[in-house]
CSV table of C-alpha atoms in Angstrom, one decimal:
chain,number,residue,atom,x,y,z
A,1,LEU,CA,131.9,114.4,118.4
A,2,ALA,CA,129.0,113.1,116.8
A,3,LYS,CA,129.1,112.8,112.6
A,4,THR,CA,126.1,113.8,110.9
A,5,THR,CA,124.8,112.6,108.4
A,6,GLN,CA,122.0,113.4,105.7
A,7,PRO,CA,120.3,113.4,102.4
A,8,ILE,CA,121.9,115.7,100.2
A,9,SER,CA,118.8,116.8,98.5
A,10,MET,CA,115.2,117.5,98.3
A,11,ASP,CA,112.1,118.5,96.6
A,12,SER,CA,109.1,119.3,97.4
A,13,TYR,CA,105.8,121.9,96.9
A,14,GLU,CA,103.8,124.0,98.3
A,15,GLY,CA,102.1,124.3,100.7
A,16,GLN,CA,103.4,120.0,101.8
A,17,GLU,CA,104.9,118.4,105.2
A,18,VAL,CA,108.4,118.3,104.6
A,19,ASN,CA,110.5,115.7,107.3
A,20,ILE,CA,114.5,115.7,106.6
A,21,THR,CA,115.3,112.8,109.1
A,22,CYS,CA,119.4,112.8,109.9
A,23,SER,CA,121.4,110.3,111.3
A,24,HIS,CA,123.8,110.6,114.4
A,25,ASN,CA,124.5,106.4,115.0
A,26,ASN,CA,127.5,107.7,118.2
A,27,ILE,CA,126.1,110.2,119.3
A,28,ALA,CA,126.8,111.0,123.6
A,29,THR,CA,125.0,110.6,125.9
A,30,ASN,CA,125.0,114.2,126.8
A,31,ASP,CA,124.8,115.8,123.3
A,32,TYR,CA,122.0,117.7,121.7
A,33,ILE,CA,120.3,118.0,118.6
A,34,THR,CA,119.9,120.8,116.6
A,35,TRP,CA,118.6,121.8,113.1
A,36,TYR,CA,119.7,125.2,111.4
A,37,GLN,CA,118.3,126.7,108.3
A,38,GLN,CA,120.9,129.5,106.0
A,39,PHE,CA,119.7,130.7,102.9
A,40,PRO,CA,122.8,132.2,100.9
A,41,SER,CA,124.9,134.9,102.4
A,42,GLN,CA,124.0,134.3,105.7
A,43,GLY,CA,124.5,132.6,108.5
A,44,PRO,CA,122.7,129.7,110.2
A,45,ARG,CA,119.5,130.6,112.2
A,46,PHE,CA,119.2,128.4,114.4
A,47,ILE,CA,115.7,125.9,114.3
A,48,ILE,CA,114.5,123.8,116.8
A,49,GLN,CA,116.9,121.9,119.6
A,50,GLY,CA,116.2,118.9,121.3
A,51,TYR,CA,117.2,115.8,123.4
A,52,LYS,CA,115.0,113.5,123.1
A,53,THR,CA,111.4,112.3,122.0
A,54,LYS,CA,109.5,115.5,120.9
A,55,VAL,CA,110.0,119.0,120.5
A,56,THR,CA,107.8,121.6,118.7
A,57,ASN,CA,107.7,125.9,118.2
A,58,GLU,CA,106.0,127.3,116.2
A,59,VAL,CA,107.9,126.8,112.6
A,60,ALA,CA,109.4,123.2,112.9
A,61,SER,CA,109.1,119.6,115.4
A,62,LEU,CA,111.6,117.5,116.0
A,63,PHE,CA,111.1,113.7,116.4
A,64,ILE,CA,113.7,112.0,118.1
A,65,PRO,CA,113.5,107.9,118.6
A,66,ALA,CA,114.3,106.3,121.9
A,67,ASP,CA,118.6,105.4,121.1
A,68,ARG,CA,118.6,108.8,119.9
A,69,LYS,CA,120.4,107.9,116.4
A,70,SER,CA,118.8,109.1,114.5
A,71,SER,CA,115.7,113.2,113.7
A,72,THR,CA,114.0,113.6,112.1
A,73,LEU,CA,113.3,117.9,111.7
A,74,SER,CA,109.9,117.9,110.3
A,75,LEU,CA,108.1,120.9,108.6
A,76,PRO,CA,104.5,121.7,108.2
A,77,ARG,CA,103.0,123.4,104.9
A,78,VAL,CA,106.2,125.0,103.2
A,79,SER,CA,106.5,127.4,101.1
A,80,LEU,CA,108.6,128.9,98.8
A,81,SER,CA,110.8,131.0,100.7
A,82,ASP,CA,111.6,128.0,103.1
A,83,THR,CA,114.0,126.9,100.5
A,84,ALA,CA,117.5,126.7,102.2
A,85,VAL,CA,120.3,124.8,103.3
A,86,TYR,CA,119.4,123.1,106.6
A,87,TYR,CA,122.0,121.6,108.7
A,88,CYS,CA,121.5,118.7,111.4
A,89,LEU,CA,124.4,119.4,114.2
A,90,VAL,CA,125.2,117.3,117.6
A,91,GLY,CA,126.8,118.6,120.5
A,92,GLY,CA,126.9,119.5,123.9
A,93,SER,CA,127.8,122.0,126.2
A,94,GLN,CA,131.3,122.6,124.7
A,95,GLY,CA,129.8,124.5,121.9
A,96,ASN,CA,132.0,123.7,118.9
A,97,LEU,CA,130.1,122.5,116.8
A,98,ILE,CA,131.3,120.2,113.3
A,99,PHE,CA,129.1,120.6,110.9
A,100,GLY,CA,127.8,118.1,108.1
A,101,LYS,CA,127.1,119.1,104.2
A,102,GLY,CA,122.9,119.5,104.6
A,103,THR,CA,120.3,119.5,102.8
A,104,LYS,CA,119.5,121.8,100.1
A,105,LEU,CA,115.8,121.8,100.0
A,106,SER,CA,114.4,123.3,97.4
A,107,VAL,CA,110.5,123.8,97.4
A,108,LYS,CA,108.5,124.4,93.8
A,109,PRO,CA,105.0,126.6,93.5
B,1,GLY,CA,116.7,133.7,120.4
B,2,ALA,CA,120.5,135.2,121.3
B,3,VAL,CA,121.5,137.4,118.4
B,4,VAL,CA,124.7,138.3,117.1
B,5,SER,CA,125.5,140.5,114.6
B,6,GLN,CA,129.2,140.4,112.9
B,7,HIS,CA,130.6,143.7,111.6
B,8,PRO,CA,131.3,144.6,108.9
B,9,SER,CA,128.7,142.5,106.8
B,10,ARG,CA,131.3,142.8,103.4
B,11,VAL,CA,134.3,144.2,102.5
B,12,ILE,CA,137.2,144.3,99.6
B,13,CYS,CA,140.4,144.8,99.9
B,14,LYS,CA,143.8,144.9,98.3
B,15,SER,CA,146.3,141.6,98.6
B,16,GLY,CA,148.4,142.4,101.6
B,17,THR,CA,146.4,144.6,103.9
B,18,SER,CA,145.6,143.2,106.9
B,19,VAL,CA,140.4,142.6,107.6
B,20,LYS,CA,139.9,142.6,110.7
B,21,ILE,CA,136.1,141.1,111.5
B,22,GLU,CA,133.8,142.1,114.8
B,23,CYS,CA,131.9,140.0,116.1
B,24,ARG,CA,129.4,140.7,119.2
B,25,SER,CA,126.5,139.6,122.0
B,26,LEU,CA,124.2,141.6,121.5
B,27,ASP,CA,122.2,140.5,124.1
B,28,PHE,CA,124.1,138.1,126.2
B,29,GLN,CA,127.1,137.6,127.6
B,30,ALA,CA,130.1,134.5,125.9
B,31,THR,CA,133.4,133.4,127.3
B,32,THR,CA,134.2,131.5,124.0
B,33,MET,CA,132.6,132.2,120.5
B,34,PHE,CA,133.8,130.3,117.6
B,35,TRP,CA,135.0,131.4,113.7
B,36,TYR,CA,133.6,129.6,110.5
B,37,ARG,CA,134.5,129.7,107.0
B,38,GLN,CA,132.9,129.4,104.0
B,39,PHE,CA,133.9,128.6,101.2
B,40,PRO,CA,131.1,128.9,98.3
B,41,LYS,CA,128.5,125.4,98.2
B,42,GLN,CA,130.5,124.4,100.7
B,43,SER,CA,129.2,123.2,104.3
B,44,LEU,CA,131.0,125.6,107.1
B,45,MET,CA,134.3,124.3,108.5
B,46,LEU,CA,135.2,126.1,112.1
B,47,MET,CA,138.3,128.2,112.3
B,48,ALA,CA,139.2,128.5,116.2
B,49,THR,CA,138.0,128.6,119.0
B,50,SER,CA,137.9,132.4,121.1
B,51,ASN,CA,138.8,132.4,124.6
B,52,GLU,CA,137.9,135.6,127.0
B,53,GLY,CA,141.0,136.4,128.5
B,54,SER,CA,142.8,133.4,127.2
B,55,LYS,CA,144.7,132.7,123.0
B,56,ALA,CA,142.3,130.9,120.9
B,57,THR,CA,142.4,127.4,119.6
B,58,TYR,CA,142.4,126.8,116.0
B,59,GLU,CA,141.3,123.7,114.3
B,60,GLN,CA,144.2,121.6,111.9
B,61,GLY,CA,145.3,123.2,109.2
B,62,VAL,CA,144.5,126.7,110.3
B,63,GLU,CA,147.8,129.5,110.7
B,64,LYS,CA,147.9,131.0,113.7
B,65,ASP,CA,150.1,134.0,113.2
B,66,LYS,CA,147.2,135.0,109.7
B,67,PHE,CA,144.1,135.0,111.2
B,68,LEU,CA,145.0,137.1,114.3
B,69,ILE,CA,142.0,136.4,117.3
B,70,ASN,CA,141.1,138.6,120.3
B,71,HIS,CA,138.4,137.5,122.5
B,72,ALA,CA,138.5,141.9,124.4
B,73,SER,CA,135.4,141.0,126.2
B,74,LEU,CA,132.3,139.5,127.3
B,75,THR,CA,130.6,140.6,124.6
B,76,LEU,CA,133.5,141.4,121.5
B,77,SER,CA,135.7,139.3,119.4
B,78,THR,CA,137.4,140.1,116.6
B,79,LEU,CA,139.2,137.9,113.4
B,80,THR,CA,142.0,139.6,111.9
B,81,VAL,CA,143.8,138.2,108.8
B,82,THR,CA,146.4,139.5,108.0
B,83,SER,CA,148.3,139.8,105.1
B,84,ALA,CA,145.3,138.8,103.3
B,85,HIS,CA,145.7,136.6,100.0
B,86,PRO,CA,143.1,136.0,97.3
B,87,GLU,CA,143.0,132.4,98.2
B,88,ASP,CA,141.7,134.4,101.7
B,89,SER,CA,138.5,134.9,100.3
B,90,SER,CA,136.3,133.3,101.7
B,91,PHE,CA,132.6,134.2,104.0
B,92,TYR,CA,133.5,134.1,107.8
B,93,ILE,CA,131.1,133.6,110.4
B,94,CYS,CA,131.4,134.2,114.4
B,95,SER,CA,128.9,131.9,117.1
B,96,ALA,CA,128.1,132.5,120.7
B,97,PRO,CA,125.8,130.1,122.6
B,98,SER,CA,123.5,131.3,124.8
B,99,GLY,CA,122.0,129.0,127.1
B,100,GLY,CA,124.5,127.0,127.7
B,101,VAL,CA,123.8,124.4,124.5
B,102,THR,CA,122.3,126.1,122.1
B,103,GLN,CA,124.8,128.5,118.7
B,104,TYR,CA,123.9,131.3,117.8
B,105,PHE,CA,125.4,132.7,114.3
B,106,GLY,CA,126.2,136.6,112.7
B,107,PRO,CA,125.0,137.2,109.7
B,108,GLY,CA,128.7,136.5,108.6
B,109,THR,CA,131.3,138.6,106.4
B,110,ARG,CA,131.6,138.2,103.4
B,111,LEU,CA,135.5,139.1,102.7
B,112,LEU,CA,137.3,139.7,98.6
B,113,VAL,CA,140.2,140.0,98.7
B,114,LEU,CA,142.1,141.2,95.4
């Protein structure tokens, strides 16, 4: 399973755009890239998933370059409630996901 | 997205007793579910894969006789922590895949062993 590397922490202010980049150099051909958000004492919540290029939904965008060795989660105009840990995971249809340390995002007023 | 529930949300038990945690996929079927454990300020660690109709597969270092897993139906997996001890106190989270490669996680169960 592909290992991922993310910054341990990031700070931002309300209203700013936040970009969190994840490295996954040994991603396999059939692997998808999925981002989750986790608040304390809650299970991870699905944010966005992609295979290549760009994916956008109502809460975030995911940018994946052609070589797929990295990905960037973009959160537009963050608010205090976006303070959480964000995990980048890489996996295929077998389902089991190996979590890295994640990125602790702190949004300040 | 798909919904996964867990019951109970939190449980306190005495050392030496057994505790059962349920994981349900509410609006989809899952032949496979996954169990994770998360200690404070740490990431999720995969414990085992629950397979409907067959034995669970455990990650290295996880005692299969201590953490009993039963995948009773296509919507239910249970994790039983047998003879629980204080070091088993943790946050237990299950997940199930829906739509191919997307995993959906339950809300977690906080276990405190006294």
